[in-house]
mmCIF file of C-alpha atoms in Angstrom:
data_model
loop_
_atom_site.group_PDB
_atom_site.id
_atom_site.type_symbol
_atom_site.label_atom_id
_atom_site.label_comp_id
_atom_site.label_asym_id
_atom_site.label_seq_id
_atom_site.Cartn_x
_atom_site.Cartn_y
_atom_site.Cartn_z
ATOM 1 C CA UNK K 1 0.000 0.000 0.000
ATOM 2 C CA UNK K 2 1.273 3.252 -0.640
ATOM 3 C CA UNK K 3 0.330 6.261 0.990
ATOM 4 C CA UNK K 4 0.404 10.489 0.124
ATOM 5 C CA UNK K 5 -0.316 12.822 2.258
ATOM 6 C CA UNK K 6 -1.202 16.740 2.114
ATOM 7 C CA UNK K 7 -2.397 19.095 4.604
ATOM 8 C CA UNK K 8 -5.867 19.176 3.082
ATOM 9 C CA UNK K 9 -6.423 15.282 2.619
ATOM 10 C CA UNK K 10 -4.715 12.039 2.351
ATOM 11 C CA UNK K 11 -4.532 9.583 -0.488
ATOM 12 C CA UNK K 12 -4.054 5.771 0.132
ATOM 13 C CA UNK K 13 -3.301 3.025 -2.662
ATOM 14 C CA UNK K 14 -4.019 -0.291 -3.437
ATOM 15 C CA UNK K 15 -2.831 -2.351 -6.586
ATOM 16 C CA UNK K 16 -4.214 -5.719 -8.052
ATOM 17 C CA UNK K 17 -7.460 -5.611 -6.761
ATOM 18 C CA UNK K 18 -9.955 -7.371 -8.356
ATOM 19 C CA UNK K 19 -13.267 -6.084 -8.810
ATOM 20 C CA UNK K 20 -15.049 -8.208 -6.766
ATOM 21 C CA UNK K 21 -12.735 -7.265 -4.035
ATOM 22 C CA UNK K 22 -13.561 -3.645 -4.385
ATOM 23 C CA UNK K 23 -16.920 -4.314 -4.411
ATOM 24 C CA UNK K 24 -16.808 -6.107 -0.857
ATOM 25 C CA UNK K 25 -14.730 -3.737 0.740
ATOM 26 C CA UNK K 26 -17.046 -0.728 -0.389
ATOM 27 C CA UNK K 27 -20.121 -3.206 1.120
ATOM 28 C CA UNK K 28 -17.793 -4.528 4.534
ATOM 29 C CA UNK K 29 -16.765 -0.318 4.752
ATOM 30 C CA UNK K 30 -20.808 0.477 4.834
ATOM 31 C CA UNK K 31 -21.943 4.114 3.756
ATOM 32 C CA UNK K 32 -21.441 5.868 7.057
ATOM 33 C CA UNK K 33 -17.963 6.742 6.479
ATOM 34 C CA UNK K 34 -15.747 9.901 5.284
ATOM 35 C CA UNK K 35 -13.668 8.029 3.180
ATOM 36 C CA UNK K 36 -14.119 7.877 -0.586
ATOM 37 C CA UNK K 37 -13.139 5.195 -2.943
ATOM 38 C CA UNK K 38 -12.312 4.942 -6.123
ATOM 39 C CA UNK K 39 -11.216 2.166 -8.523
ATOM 40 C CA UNK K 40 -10.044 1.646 -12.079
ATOM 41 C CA UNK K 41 -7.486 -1.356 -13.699
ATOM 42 C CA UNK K 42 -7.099 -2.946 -10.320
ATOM 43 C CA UNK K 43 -6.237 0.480 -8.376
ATOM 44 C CA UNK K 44 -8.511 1.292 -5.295
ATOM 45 C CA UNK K 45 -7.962 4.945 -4.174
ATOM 46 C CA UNK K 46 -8.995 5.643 -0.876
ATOM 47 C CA UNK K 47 -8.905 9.187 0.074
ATOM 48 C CA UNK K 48 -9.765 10.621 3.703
ATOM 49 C CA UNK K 49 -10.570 14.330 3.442
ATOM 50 C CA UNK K 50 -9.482 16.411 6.255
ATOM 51 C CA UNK K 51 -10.573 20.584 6.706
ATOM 52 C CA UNK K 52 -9.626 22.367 4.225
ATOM 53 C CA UNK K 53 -10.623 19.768 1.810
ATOM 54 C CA UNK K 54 -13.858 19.764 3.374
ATOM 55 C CA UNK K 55 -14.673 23.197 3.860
ATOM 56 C CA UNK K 56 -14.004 23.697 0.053
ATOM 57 C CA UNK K 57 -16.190 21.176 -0.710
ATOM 58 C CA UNK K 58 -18.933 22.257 1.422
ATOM 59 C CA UNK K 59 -18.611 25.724 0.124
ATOM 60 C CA UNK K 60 -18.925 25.351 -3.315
ATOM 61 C CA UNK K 61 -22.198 22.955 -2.674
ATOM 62 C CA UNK K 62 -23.400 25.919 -1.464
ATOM 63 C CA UNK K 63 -22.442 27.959 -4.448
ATOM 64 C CA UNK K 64 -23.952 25.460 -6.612
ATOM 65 C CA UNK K 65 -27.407 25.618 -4.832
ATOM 66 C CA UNK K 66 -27.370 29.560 -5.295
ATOM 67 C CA UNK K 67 -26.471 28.580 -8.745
ATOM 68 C CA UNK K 68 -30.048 26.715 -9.414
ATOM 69 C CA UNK K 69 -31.782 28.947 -7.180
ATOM 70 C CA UNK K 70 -31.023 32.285 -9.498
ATOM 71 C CA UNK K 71 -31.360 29.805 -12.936
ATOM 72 C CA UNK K 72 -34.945 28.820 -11.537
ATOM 73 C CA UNK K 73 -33.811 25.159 -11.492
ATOM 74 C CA UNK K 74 -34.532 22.457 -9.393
ATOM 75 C CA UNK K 75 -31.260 20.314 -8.343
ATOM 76 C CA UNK K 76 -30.961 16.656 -6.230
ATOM 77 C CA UNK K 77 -27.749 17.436 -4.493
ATOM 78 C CA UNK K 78 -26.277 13.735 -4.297
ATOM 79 C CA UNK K 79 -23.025 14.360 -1.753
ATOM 80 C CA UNK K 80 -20.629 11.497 -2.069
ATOM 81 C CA UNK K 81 -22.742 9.224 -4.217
ATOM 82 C CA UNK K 82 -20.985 5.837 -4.955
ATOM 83 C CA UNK K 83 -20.855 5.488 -8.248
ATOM 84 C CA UNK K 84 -20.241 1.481 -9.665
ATOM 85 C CA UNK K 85 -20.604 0.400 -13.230
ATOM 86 C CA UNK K 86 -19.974 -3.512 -13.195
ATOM 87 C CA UNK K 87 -19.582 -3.336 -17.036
ATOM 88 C CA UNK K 88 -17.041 -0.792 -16.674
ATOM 89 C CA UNK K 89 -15.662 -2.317 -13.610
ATOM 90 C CA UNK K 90 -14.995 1.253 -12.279
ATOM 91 C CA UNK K 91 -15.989 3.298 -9.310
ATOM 92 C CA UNK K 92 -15.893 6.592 -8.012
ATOM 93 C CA UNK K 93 -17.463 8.434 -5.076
ATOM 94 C CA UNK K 94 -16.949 12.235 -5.651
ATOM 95 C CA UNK K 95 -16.614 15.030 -3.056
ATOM 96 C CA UNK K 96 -20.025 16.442 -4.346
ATOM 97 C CA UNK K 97 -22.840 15.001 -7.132
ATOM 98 C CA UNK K 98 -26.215 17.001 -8.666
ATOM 99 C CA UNK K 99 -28.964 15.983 -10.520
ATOM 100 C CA UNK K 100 -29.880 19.225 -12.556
ATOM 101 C CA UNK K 101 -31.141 18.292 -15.914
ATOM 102 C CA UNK K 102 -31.745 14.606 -15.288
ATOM 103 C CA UNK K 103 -33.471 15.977 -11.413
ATOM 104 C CA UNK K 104 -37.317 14.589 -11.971
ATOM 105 C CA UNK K 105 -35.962 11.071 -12.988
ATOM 106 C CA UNK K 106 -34.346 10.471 -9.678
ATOM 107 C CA UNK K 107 -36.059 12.809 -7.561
ATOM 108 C CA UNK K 108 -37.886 10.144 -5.261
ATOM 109 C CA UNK K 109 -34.986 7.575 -5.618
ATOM 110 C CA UNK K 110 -33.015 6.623 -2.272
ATOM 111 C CA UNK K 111 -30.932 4.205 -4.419
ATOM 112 C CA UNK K 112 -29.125 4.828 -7.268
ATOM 113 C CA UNK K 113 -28.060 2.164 -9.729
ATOM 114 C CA UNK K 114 -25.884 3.360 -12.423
ATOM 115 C CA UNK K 115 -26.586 0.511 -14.351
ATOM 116 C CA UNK K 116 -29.765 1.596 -14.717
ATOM 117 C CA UNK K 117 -30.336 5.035 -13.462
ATOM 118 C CA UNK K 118 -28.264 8.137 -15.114
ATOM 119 C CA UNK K 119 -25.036 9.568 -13.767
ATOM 120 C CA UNK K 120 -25.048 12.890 -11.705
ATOM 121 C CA UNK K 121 -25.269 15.933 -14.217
ATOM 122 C CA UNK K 122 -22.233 17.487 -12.523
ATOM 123 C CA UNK K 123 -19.503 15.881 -10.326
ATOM 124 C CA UNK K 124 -16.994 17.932 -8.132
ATOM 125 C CA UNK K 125 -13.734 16.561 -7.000
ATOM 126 C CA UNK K 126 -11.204 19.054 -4.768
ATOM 127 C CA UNK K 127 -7.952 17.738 -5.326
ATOM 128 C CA UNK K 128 -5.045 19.194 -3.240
ATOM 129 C CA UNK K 129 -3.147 16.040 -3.791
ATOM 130 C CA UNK K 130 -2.947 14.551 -7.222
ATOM 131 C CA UNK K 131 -5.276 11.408 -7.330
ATOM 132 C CA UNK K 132 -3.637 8.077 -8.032
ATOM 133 C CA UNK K 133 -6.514 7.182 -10.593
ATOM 134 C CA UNK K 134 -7.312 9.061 -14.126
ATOM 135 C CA UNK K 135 -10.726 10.866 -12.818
ATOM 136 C CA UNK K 136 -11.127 12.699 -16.345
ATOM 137 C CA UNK K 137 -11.012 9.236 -18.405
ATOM 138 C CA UNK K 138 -12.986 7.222 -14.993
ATOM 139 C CA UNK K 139 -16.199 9.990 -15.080
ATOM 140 C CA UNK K 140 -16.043 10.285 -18.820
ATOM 141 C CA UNK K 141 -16.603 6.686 -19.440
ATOM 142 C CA UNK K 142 -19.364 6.767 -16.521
ATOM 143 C CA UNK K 143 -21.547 9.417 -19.197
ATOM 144 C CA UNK K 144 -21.227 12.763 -16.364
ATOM 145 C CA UNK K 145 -21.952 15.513 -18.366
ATOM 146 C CA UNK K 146 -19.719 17.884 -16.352
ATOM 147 C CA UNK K 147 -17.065 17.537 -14.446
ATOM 148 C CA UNK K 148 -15.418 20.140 -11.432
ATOM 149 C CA UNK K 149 -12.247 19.771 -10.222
ATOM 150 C CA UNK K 150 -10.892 22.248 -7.146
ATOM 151 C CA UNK K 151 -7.310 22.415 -6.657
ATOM 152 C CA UNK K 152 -7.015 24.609 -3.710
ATOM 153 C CA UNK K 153 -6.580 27.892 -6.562
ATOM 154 C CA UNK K 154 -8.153 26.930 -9.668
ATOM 155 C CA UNK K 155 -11.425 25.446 -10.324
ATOM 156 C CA UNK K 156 -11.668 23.510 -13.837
ATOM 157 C CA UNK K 157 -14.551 23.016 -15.783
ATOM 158 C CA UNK K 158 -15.138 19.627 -17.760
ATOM 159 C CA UNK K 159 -17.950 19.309 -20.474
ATOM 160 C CA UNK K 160 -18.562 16.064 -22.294
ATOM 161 C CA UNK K 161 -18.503 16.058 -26.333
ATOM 162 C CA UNK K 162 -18.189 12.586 -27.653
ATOM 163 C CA UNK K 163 -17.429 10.716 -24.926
ATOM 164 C CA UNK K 164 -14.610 12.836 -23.808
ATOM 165 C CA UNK K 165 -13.753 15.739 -21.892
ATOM 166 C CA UNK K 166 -12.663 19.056 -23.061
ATOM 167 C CA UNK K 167 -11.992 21.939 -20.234
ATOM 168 C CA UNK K 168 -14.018 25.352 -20.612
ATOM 169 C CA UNK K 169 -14.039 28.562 -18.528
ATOM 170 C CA UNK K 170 -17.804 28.123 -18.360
ATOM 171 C CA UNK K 171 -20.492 25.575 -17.042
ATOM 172 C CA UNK K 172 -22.771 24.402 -20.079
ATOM 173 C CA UNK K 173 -25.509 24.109 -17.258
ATOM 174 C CA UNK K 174 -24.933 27.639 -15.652
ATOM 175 C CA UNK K 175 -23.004 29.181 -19.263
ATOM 176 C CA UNK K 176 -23.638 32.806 -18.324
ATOM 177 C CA UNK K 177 -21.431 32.524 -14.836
ATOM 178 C CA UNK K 178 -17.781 32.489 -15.234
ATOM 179 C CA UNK K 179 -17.404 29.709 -12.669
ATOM 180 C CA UNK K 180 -13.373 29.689 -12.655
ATOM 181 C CA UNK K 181 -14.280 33.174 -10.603
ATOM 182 C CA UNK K 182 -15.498 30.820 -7.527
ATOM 183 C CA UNK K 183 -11.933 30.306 -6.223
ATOM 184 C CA UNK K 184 -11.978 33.983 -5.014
ATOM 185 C CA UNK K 185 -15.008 33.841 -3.125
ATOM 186 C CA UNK K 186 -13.660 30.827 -1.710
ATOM 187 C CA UNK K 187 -10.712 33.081 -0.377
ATOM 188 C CA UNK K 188 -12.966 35.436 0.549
ATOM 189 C CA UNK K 189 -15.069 32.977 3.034
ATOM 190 C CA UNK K 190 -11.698 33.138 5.527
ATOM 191 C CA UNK K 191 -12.040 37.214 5.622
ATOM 192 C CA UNK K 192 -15.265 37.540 5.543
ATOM 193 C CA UNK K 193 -17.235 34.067 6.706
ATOM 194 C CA UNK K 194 -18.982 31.278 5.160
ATOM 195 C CA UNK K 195 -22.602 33.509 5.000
ATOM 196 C CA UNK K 196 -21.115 36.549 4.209
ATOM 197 C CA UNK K 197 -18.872 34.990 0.716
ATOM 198 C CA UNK K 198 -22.111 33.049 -0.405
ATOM 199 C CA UNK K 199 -24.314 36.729 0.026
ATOM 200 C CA UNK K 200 -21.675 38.013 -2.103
ATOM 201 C CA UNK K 201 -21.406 35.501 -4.615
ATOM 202 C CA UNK K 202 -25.406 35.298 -4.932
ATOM 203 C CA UNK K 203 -25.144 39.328 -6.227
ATOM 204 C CA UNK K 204 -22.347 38.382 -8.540
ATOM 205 C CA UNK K 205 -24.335 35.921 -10.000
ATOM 206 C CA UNK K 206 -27.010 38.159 -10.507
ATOM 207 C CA UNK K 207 -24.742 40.495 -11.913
ATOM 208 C CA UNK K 208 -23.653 38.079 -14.792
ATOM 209 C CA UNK K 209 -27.127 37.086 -15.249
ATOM 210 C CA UNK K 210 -28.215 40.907 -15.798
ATOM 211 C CA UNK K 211 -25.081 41.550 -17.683
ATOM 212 C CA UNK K 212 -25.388 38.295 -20.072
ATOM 213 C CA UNK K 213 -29.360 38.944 -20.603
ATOM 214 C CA UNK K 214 -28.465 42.638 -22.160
#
């Protein structure tokens, strides 16, 4: 096993794993836990987040909900859904998952199978550390239609065109917000406070609204 390690979270690795090992450790680790797992060609990733990573996380969830509030859309905010595809034989349990578009299809679901059901219309994964396992080509192949990636400075933005990623300054679900612009209100939360950054990004957004509708 080998294991990195960052301020914000650490990253622990396992090699030749079989899928059918993965899939009885994430059943034998049981949903109430903070780790998240990920697997791909007989790698599990199991990352533990500590505070910073968290906070992040937390605060752009709550970006993302003022976000569908001031589009006028409805959103199923997921958290760390896991995410299995036993054709695939891949996994992945993000920091944060949304049903947007694809909300009414899964809106009284407690289960998800991704089998069957569709991916989350956006995933978010804050990555201090570099991950072990190929997230772009691992969500790509799972069908997400976006993917968000948080560094700690820079948030990327993923769109899907033809099975594969290409990065864009702008959300195709929220396309009149410049959403590599969140990083600063992130800063801003540790001058200001958690309520006080998400007032101020709520009038931004309203700004670029206004501004794009002219």
């Amino acid at each position: 096993m080998v294991t990195t390690a960052k301020f914000a979270e650490t990253r622990d690795v396992l090699q030749n794993i079989s899928w059918q090992t993965f899939k009885a450790m994430l059943a034998d680790m049981g949903s109430e836990r903070n780790k998240r797992l990920a697997y791909d060609n007989g790698i599990v990733e199991i990352m533990t987040p500590l505070m910073p990573h968290e906070n992040s996380n937390r605060l752009i969830e709550g970006f993302v909900l003022v976000l569908c509030e001031e589009f006028g859309l409805e959103v199923k905010s997921a958290g760390s859904l896991t995410m299995t595809r036993d054709d695939l034989e891949q996994g992945g349990e993000p920091d944060s998952s949304y049903y947007i578009q694809n909300e009414l299809l899964v809106r009284n679901k407690e289960n998800f199978d991704l089998n069957t059901d569709p991916p989350p219309d956006i995933v978010l994964e804050v990555e201090y550390s570099r991950p072990k396992i190929d997230k772009l080509s691992l969500y790509a192949s799972m069908g997400v239609p976006e993917f968000w990636r948080y560094n700690g400075n820079v948030l990327r933005i993923y769109a899907l065109n033809s099975g594969q990623y290409s990065q864009s300054d702008r959300s195709p679900t929220f396309a009149p917000v410049l959403l590599t612009e969140i990083p600063r209100f992130i800063q801003e939360s540790k001058k200001v406070g958690q309520i006080a950054a998400t007032r101020a990004f709520r009038t931004w957004v309203r700004q670029q609204i206004s501004t794009a509708g002219q």
